[in-house]
XYZ file of C-alpha atoms in Angstrom:
556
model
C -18.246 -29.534 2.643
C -15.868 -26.841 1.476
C -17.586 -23.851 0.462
C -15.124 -23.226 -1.998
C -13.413 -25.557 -4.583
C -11.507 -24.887 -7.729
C -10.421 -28.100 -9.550
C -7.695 -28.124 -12.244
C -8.252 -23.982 -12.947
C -5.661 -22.950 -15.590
C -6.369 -19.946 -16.907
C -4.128 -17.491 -19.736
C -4.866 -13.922 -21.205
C -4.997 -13.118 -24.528
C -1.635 -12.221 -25.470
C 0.172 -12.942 -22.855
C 2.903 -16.174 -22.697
C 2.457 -17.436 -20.198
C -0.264 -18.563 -17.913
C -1.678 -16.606 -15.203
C -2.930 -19.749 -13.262
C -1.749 -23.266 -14.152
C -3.379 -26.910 -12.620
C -4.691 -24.692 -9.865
C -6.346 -27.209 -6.684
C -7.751 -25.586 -3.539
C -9.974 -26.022 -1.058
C -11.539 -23.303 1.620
C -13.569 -24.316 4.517
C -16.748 -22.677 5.999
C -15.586 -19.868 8.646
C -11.713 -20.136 7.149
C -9.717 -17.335 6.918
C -7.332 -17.860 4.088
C -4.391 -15.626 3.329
C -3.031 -15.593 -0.347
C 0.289 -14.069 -0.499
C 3.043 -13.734 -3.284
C 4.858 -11.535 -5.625
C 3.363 -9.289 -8.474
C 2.272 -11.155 -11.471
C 1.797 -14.296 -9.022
C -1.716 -14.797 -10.246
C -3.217 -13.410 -6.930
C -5.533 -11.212 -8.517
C -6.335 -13.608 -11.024
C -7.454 -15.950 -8.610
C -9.491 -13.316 -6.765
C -11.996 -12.463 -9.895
C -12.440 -16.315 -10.690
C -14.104 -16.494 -7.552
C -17.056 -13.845 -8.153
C -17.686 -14.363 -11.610
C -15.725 -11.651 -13.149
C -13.916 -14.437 -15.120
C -14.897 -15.577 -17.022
C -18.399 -13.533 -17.424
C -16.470 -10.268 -17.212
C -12.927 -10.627 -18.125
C -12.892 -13.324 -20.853
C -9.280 -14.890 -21.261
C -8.172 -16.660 -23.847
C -8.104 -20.062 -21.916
C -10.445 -20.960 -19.213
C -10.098 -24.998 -18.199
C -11.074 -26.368 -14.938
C -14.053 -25.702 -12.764
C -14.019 -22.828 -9.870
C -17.617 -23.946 -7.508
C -18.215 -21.114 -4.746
C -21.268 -22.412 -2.450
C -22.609 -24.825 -4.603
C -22.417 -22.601 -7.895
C -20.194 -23.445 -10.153
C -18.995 -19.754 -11.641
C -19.045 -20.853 -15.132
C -22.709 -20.982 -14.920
C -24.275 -18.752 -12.228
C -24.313 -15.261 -13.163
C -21.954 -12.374 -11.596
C -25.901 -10.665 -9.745
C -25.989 -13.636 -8.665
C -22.756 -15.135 -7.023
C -22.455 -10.878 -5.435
C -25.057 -12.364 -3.466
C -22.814 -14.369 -1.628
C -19.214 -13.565 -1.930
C -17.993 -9.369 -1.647
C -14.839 -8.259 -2.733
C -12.697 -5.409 -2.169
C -10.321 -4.477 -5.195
C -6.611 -3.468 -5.257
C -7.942 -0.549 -7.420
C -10.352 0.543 -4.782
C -11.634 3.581 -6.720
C -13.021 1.308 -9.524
C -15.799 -0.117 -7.542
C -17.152 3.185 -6.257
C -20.135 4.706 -7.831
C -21.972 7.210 -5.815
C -21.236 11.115 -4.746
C -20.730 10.604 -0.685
C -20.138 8.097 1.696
C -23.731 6.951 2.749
C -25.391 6.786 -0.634
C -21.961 4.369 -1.365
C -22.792 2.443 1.046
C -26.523 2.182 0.551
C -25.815 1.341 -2.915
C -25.306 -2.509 -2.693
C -28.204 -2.297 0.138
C -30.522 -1.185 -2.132
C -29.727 -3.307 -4.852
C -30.775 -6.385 -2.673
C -33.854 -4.700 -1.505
C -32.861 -4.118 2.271
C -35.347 -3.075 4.035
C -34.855 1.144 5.266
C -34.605 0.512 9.204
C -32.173 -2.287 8.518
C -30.521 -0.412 6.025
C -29.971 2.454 7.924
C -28.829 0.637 10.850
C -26.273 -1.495 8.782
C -25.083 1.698 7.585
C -24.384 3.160 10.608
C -22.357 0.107 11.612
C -20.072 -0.232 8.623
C -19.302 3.232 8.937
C -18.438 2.970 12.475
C -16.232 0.024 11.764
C -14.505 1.769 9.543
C -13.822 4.967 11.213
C -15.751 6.657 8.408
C -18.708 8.074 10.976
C -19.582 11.546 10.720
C -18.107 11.711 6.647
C -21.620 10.457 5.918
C -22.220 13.367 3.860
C -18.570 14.134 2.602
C -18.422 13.658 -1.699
C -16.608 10.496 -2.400
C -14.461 12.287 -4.592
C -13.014 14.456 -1.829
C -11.591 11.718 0.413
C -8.205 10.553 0.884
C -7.077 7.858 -0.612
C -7.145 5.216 2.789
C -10.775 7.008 3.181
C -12.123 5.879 -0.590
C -10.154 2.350 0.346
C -12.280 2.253 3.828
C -15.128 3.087 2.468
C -15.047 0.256 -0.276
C -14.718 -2.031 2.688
C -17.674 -0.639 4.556
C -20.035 -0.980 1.426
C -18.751 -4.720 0.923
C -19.417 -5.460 5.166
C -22.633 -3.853 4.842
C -23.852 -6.388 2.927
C -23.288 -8.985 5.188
C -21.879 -11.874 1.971
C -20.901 -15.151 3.653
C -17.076 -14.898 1.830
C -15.356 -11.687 1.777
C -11.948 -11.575 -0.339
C -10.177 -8.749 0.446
C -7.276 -7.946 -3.052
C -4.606 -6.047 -1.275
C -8.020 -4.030 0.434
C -5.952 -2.450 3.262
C -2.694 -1.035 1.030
C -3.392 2.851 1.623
C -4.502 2.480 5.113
C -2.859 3.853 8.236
C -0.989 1.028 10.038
C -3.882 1.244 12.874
C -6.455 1.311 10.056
C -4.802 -1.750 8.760
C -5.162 -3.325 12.677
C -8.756 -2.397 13.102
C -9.965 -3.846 9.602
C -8.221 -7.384 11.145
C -10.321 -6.405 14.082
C -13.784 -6.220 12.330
C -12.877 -9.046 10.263
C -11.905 -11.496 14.072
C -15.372 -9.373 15.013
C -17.231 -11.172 12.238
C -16.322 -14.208 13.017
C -16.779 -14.183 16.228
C -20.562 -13.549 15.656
C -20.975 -15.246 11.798
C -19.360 -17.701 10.213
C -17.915 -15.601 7.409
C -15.385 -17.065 5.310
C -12.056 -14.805 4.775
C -10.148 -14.565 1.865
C -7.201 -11.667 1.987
C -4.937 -10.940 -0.698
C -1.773 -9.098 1.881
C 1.456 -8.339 1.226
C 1.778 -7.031 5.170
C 2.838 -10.626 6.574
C 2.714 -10.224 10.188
C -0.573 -9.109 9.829
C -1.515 -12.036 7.411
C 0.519 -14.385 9.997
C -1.386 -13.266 13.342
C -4.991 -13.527 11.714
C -4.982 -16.418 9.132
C -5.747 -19.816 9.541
C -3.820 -20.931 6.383
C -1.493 -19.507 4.213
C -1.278 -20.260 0.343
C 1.992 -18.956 -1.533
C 1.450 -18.365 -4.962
C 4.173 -17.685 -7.597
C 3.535 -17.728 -11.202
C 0.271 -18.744 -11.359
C 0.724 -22.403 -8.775
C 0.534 -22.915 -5.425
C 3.719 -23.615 -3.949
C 3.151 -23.844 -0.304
C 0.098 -24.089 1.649
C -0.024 -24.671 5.618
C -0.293 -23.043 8.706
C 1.029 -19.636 8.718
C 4.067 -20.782 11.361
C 4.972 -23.867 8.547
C 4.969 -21.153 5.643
C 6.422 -18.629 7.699
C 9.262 -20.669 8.240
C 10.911 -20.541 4.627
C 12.198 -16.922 5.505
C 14.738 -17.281 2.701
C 12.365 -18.755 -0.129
C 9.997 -16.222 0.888
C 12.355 -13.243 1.029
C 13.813 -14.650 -2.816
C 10.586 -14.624 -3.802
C 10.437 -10.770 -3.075
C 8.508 -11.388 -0.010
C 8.790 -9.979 3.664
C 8.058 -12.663 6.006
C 7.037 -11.000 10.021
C 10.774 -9.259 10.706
C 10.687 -11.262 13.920
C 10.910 -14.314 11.597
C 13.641 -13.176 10.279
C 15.245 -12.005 13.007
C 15.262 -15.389 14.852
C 16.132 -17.242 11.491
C 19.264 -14.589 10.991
C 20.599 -14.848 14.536
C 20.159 -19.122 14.021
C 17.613 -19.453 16.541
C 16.327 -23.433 16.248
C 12.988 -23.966 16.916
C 9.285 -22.493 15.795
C 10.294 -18.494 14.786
C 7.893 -16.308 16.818
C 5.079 -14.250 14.399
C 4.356 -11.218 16.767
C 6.305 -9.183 18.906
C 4.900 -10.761 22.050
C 5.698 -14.515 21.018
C 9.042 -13.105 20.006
C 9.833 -11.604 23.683
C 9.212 -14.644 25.149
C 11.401 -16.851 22.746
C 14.273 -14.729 22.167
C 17.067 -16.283 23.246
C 17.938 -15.315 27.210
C 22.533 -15.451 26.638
C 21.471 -12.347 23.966
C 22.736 -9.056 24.557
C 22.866 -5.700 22.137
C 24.916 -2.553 21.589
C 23.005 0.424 20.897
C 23.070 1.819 17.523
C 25.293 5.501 17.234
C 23.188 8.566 16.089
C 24.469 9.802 13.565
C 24.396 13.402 12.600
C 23.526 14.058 8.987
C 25.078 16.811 7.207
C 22.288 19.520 6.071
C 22.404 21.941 2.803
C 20.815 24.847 2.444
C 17.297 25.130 2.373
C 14.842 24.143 -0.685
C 11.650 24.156 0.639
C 10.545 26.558 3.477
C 6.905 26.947 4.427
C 5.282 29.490 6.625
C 2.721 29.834 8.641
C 0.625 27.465 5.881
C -3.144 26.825 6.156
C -5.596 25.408 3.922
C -9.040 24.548 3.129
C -11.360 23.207 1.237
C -14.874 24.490 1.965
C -14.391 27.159 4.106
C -14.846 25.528 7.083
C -12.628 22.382 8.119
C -8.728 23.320 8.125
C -6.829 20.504 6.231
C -3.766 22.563 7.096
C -2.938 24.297 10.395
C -0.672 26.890 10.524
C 2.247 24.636 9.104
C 6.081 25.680 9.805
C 8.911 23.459 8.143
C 12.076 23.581 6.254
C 13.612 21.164 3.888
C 17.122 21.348 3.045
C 18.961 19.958 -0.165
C 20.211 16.265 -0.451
C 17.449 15.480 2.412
C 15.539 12.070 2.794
C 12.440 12.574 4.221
C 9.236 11.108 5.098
C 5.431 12.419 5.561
C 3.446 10.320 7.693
C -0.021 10.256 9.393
C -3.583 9.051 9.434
C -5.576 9.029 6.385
C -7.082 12.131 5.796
C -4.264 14.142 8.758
C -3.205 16.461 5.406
C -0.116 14.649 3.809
C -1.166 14.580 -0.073
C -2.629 18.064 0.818
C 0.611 19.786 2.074
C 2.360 17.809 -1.007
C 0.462 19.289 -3.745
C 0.751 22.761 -1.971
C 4.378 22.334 -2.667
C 4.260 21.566 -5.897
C 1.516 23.674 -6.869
C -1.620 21.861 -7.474
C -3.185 23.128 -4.684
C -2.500 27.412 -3.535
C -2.615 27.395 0.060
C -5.574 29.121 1.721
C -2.934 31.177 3.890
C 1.195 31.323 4.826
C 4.222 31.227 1.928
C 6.048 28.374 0.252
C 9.794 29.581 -1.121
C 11.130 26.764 -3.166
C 15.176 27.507 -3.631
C 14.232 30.916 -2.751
C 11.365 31.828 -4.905
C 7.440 32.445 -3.147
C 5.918 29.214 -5.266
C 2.834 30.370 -4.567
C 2.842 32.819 -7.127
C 3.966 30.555 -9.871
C 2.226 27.934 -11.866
C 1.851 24.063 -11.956
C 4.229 24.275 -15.141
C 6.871 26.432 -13.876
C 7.225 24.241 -10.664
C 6.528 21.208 -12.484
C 10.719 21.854 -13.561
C 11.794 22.075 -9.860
C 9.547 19.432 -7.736
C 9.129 16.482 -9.381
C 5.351 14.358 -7.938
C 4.925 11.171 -8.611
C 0.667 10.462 -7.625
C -0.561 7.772 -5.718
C -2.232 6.205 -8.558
C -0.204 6.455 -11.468
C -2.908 6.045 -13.651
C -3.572 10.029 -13.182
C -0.177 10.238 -14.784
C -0.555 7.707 -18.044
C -1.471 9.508 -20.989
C 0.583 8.319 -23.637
C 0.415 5.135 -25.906
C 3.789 3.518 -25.303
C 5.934 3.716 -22.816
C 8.694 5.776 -24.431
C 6.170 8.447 -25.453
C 5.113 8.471 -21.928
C 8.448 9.034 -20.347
C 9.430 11.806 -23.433
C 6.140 14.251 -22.597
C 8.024 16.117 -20.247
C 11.443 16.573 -21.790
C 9.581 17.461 -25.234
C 7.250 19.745 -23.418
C 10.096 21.421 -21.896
C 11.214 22.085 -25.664
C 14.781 19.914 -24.649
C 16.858 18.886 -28.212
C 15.425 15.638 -29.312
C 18.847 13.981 -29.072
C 18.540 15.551 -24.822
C 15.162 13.641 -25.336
C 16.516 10.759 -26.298
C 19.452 10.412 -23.460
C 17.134 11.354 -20.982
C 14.470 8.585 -21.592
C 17.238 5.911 -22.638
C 18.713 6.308 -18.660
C 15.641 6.726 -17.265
C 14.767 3.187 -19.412
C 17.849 1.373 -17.794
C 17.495 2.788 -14.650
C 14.109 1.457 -14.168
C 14.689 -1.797 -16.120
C 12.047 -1.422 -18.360
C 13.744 -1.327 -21.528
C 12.051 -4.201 -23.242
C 8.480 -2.044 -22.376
C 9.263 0.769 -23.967
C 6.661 -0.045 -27.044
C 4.179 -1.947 -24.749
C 0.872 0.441 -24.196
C 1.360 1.411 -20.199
C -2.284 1.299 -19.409
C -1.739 -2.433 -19.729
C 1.206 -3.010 -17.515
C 0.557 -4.409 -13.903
C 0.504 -2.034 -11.111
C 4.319 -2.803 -10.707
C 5.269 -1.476 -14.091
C 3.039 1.662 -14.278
C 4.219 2.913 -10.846
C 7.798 2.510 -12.581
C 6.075 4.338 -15.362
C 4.995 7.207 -13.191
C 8.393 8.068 -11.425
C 9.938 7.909 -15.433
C 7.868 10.685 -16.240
C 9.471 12.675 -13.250
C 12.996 11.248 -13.769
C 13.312 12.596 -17.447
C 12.213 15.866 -16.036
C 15.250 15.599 -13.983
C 13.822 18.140 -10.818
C 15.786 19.171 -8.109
C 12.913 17.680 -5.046
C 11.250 14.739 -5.844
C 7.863 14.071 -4.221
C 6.475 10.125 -4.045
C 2.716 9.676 -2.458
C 2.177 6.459 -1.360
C 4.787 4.500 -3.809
C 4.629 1.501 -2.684
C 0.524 0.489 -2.722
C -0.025 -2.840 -3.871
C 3.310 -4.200 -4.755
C 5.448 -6.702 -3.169
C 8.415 -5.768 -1.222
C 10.666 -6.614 -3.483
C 9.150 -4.324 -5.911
C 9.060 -1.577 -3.212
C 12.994 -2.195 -2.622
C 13.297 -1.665 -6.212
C 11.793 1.695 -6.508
C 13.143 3.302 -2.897
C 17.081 2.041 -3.525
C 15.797 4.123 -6.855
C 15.239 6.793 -4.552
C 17.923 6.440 -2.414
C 20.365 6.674 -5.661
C 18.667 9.582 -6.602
C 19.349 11.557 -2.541
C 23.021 10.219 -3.335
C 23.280 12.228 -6.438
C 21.941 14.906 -4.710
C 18.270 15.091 -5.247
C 15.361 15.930 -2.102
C 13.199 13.574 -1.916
C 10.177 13.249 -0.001
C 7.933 10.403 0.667
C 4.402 9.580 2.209
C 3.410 6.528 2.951
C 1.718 4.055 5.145
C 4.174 1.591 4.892
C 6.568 2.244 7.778
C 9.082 -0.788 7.040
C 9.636 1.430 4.441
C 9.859 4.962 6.327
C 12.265 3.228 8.737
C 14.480 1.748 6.602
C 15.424 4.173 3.867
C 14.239 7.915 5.119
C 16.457 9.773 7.447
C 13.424 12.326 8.600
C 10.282 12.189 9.720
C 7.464 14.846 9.667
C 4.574 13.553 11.803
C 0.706 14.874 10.430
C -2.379 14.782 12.563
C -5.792 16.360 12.049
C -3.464 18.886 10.081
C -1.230 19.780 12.267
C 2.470 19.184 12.373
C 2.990 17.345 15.706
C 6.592 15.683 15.143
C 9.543 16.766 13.576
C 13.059 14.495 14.154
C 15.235 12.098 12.980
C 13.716 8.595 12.316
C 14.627 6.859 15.155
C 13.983 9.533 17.634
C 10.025 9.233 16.152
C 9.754 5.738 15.980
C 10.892 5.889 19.625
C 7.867 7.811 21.001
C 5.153 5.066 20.271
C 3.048 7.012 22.512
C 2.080 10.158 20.364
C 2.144 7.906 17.702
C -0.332 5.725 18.737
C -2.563 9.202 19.014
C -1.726 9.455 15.366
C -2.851 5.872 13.722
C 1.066 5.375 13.198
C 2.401 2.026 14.450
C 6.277 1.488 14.006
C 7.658 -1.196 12.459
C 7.231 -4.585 14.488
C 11.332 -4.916 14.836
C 11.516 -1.611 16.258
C 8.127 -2.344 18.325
C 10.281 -5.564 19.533
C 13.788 -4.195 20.333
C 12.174 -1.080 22.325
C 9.951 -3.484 24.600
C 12.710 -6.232 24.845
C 15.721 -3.304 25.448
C 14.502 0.040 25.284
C 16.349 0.470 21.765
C 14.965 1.268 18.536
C 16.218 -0.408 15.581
C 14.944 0.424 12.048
C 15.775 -2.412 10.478
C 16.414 -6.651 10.713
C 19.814 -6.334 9.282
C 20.720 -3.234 12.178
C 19.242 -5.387 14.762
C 21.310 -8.699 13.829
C 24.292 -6.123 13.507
C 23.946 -4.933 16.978
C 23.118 -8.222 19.000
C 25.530 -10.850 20.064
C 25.603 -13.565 22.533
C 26.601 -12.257 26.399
């Protein structure tokens, strides 16, 4: 018996066109693990909160037809305390679904509400921590994590409560690449020893393709494929025109015409690729460097007095650069950003931005030279329309209206959200009020740009979108500086690499010459990208890309 069943779900928003799911059919076994992949505005979500009860109990749409049965209860009539009992899930919008002021009480807090008794409690505690790589931040205030940390510890307080069916909405977007591995790991773990039913929301496929059992492909609001993850994995070129990433050795083997099963991991893909194969190795190429805009010296922070975020940080970023700021969640990378643009004042050490100490001047008065677009760009949204959003800064700045105007109209087109421009922002999809967020900066127009974490929870078609934004941006000149867990992303569009851990600034090179020494890395959380894993265990090279790989292989 499946032990969850949706039957003819359709299901549209007030206001909206179109339906969010249409003549929706699917079935999930006991023990399955399910992975539900697609582009923004797929429905993904949607189909995530019909499954608990939010909808319709909680989010009423307009239209509700069909039936949605989760263990024998169909949703429509079992209450939302009740189906929790049973099914956990882990939102996108992590911070939404925490409550309490540090990590243990969070994690007691679903405990407690089913009456676990202490002993148990306390031991269950101890292990979702421990899973999570949250042990010894028991008593650390929620609201002073990192962003991966508040994402892990939503996790922990859903596995603590040991539901039957976990569904996981994009759960794992601002976690380290290892973090990513190890919550695949707990989840095998579970299995292993329960039969807990897995339901992940991912748009990291060759994670989704090495753990799942099935893959369903949603795009607007119907299933269009649902198999095996090698069957679905096989339409690299629907997937990747749907805005999708299928695993880059996929795509590799489909690009060079390989016939046959494409490989999912790196180790299936050394022992397929094709033996008559040779490469070239890619050139180095020697950037040309500006002066410097950003130097820091001898920078330390912290918080409390006692545990240094920062560690005596020494670094210098020169106009027109590209470059990326990577480590483990919580190794300091949001913390040395808003040092640089002023949120935070460094406990010790200087910052000179084009010259001038920044220390000594105020949010505002940077705000005009470094540009920071947040991780959640709902700290940004303020405004009721779009267009008043994007013309805060250029009016606060006292600019000419008709400056204003210019300045919001590119930054408009440049985006491609023109026809949004009246819409209310706090009602746009993730996708839209990230493009939101860097508007607010763009009309600004500041010299170095800072992005944290850009590309958390949207597709990668969406992420292309916003870093060739970027990447226009370095070409007219612009610094730009990005952090993120995402290191497809790192690889294929930054030309520098700063390397965080515990605070400290291990790493400081080119991209490829990082991505080359797995070894630290791996001491850091930081995995490289599985075509650059592949290429340096297949022929000691490191490629950065599918397209530079195919480039630089041919047949002997």
């Amino acid at each position: 018996m499946s032990i969850i069943k949706l039957d003819d779900v359709w299901i549209k928003y007030r206001g909206q066109p179109d339906y969010a799911l249409r003549d929706l059919n699917l079935k999930v076994e006991r023990g399955e693990f399910l992975g539900i992949i697609g582009p923004t505005g797929a429905g993904k979500s949607t189909l995530c909160i019909t499954l608990n009860g939010l909808i319709p109990h909680l989010v009423r749409p307009d239209e509700f037809t069909g039936n949605v049965v989760v263990k024998g209860l169909n949703t429509k009539e079992h209450k939302i305390a009740e189906l929790s009992q049973h099914i956990g899930i882990v939102f996108q919008d992590y911070e939404s679904q925490l409550f309490c002021t540090n990590t243990e009480l969070e994690v007691a807090f679903g405990l407690e509400n089913l009456a676990i008794p202490r002993d148990e409690m306390k031991s269950r505690i101890e292990q979702a921590l421990k899973w999570t790589r949250l042990t010894g931040l028991e008593k650390h205030y929620t609201f002073n994590l990192s962003g991966g940390q508040k994402q892990r510890l939503a996790i922990a307080a859903v596995l603590a409560m040991h539901p039957s069916i976990i569904v996981l909405d994009e759960a794992t977007s601002d976690l380290d690449p290892v973090g990513k591995y190890e919550v695949y790991e707990i989840i095998k773990d579970l299995r292993k020893r329960e039969e807990v039913t897995m339901i992940m929301v991912d748009h990291h496929l060759d994670r989704v393709a090495e753990v799942a059992d099935r893959v369903v492909v949603v795009n607007k609001g119907k299933i269009i494929y649902d198999d095996r993850p090698r069957e679905v994995f096989s339409h690299v070129e629907e997937l990747i025109e749907l805005g999708l990433s299928p695993p880059q050795v996929a795509e590799l083997f489909h690009k060079i015409g390989y016939e046959g099963g494409y490989p999912l991991s790196v180790t299936e893909a050394m022992e397929k690729f094709p033996a008559n194969y040779g490469i070239v190795s890619p050139k180095s190429e020697l950037e040309p460097i500006g002066e410097p805009v950003i130097e820091i010296r001898n920078l330390s922070h912290t918080y409390d007095g006692e545990r240094w975020v920062l560690k005596n940080i020494n670094v210098k970023v020169h106009r027109g650069e590209f470059v990326a700021l990577i480590g483990q969640n919580g190794s300091g990378k949001t913390t040395l950003a808003l040092c640089i643009n002023g949120v935070v004042k460094p406990t010790k050490g200087s910052i000179r931005i084009l010259g001038e100490e920044a220390t000594l001047k105020t949010v505002l008065e940077l705000g005009k030279t470094v540009g920071y677009v947040y991780q959640n760009p709902d700290y940004m949204i303020y405004s009721d329309t779009v267009r008043a959003e994007l013309e805060m800064g250029p009016k606060y700045a006292e600019l000419p209206m008709e400056e204003v105007d210019r300045r919001v109209d590119h930054a408009l087109k440049v985006l491609e959200i023109e026809d949004l421009e009246k819409e209310d922002p706090f009602f746009l999809n993730k996708a839209n009020r990230q493009r939101v967020a860097v508007g607010s900066v763009l009309t600004v127009e500041p010299e170095i740009l800072i992005v944290d974490e850009p590309t958390t929870g949207l597709a990668p078609g969406e992420t292309r979108h916003i870093m060739k934004l970027a990447q226009e941006l370095n070409s007219m000149g612009k610094t730009i500086i990005v952090i993120s867990h995402d290191m497809w992303v790192i690889s294929e569009y930054c030309k520098r690499i700063l390397v965080l851990h515990n605070g400290d600034l291990i790493m400081d090179g080119p991209t490829r010459e990082v991505f080359s020494r797995t070894n630290i890395l791996r001491k850091t959380f930081i995995e490289p990208p599985q075509i650059s894993r592949f290429s340096q265990a297949k022929f000691g090279e490191t490629f950065l890309s599918v397209d530079e790989m195919v480039e630089h292989v041919s047949k002997a």
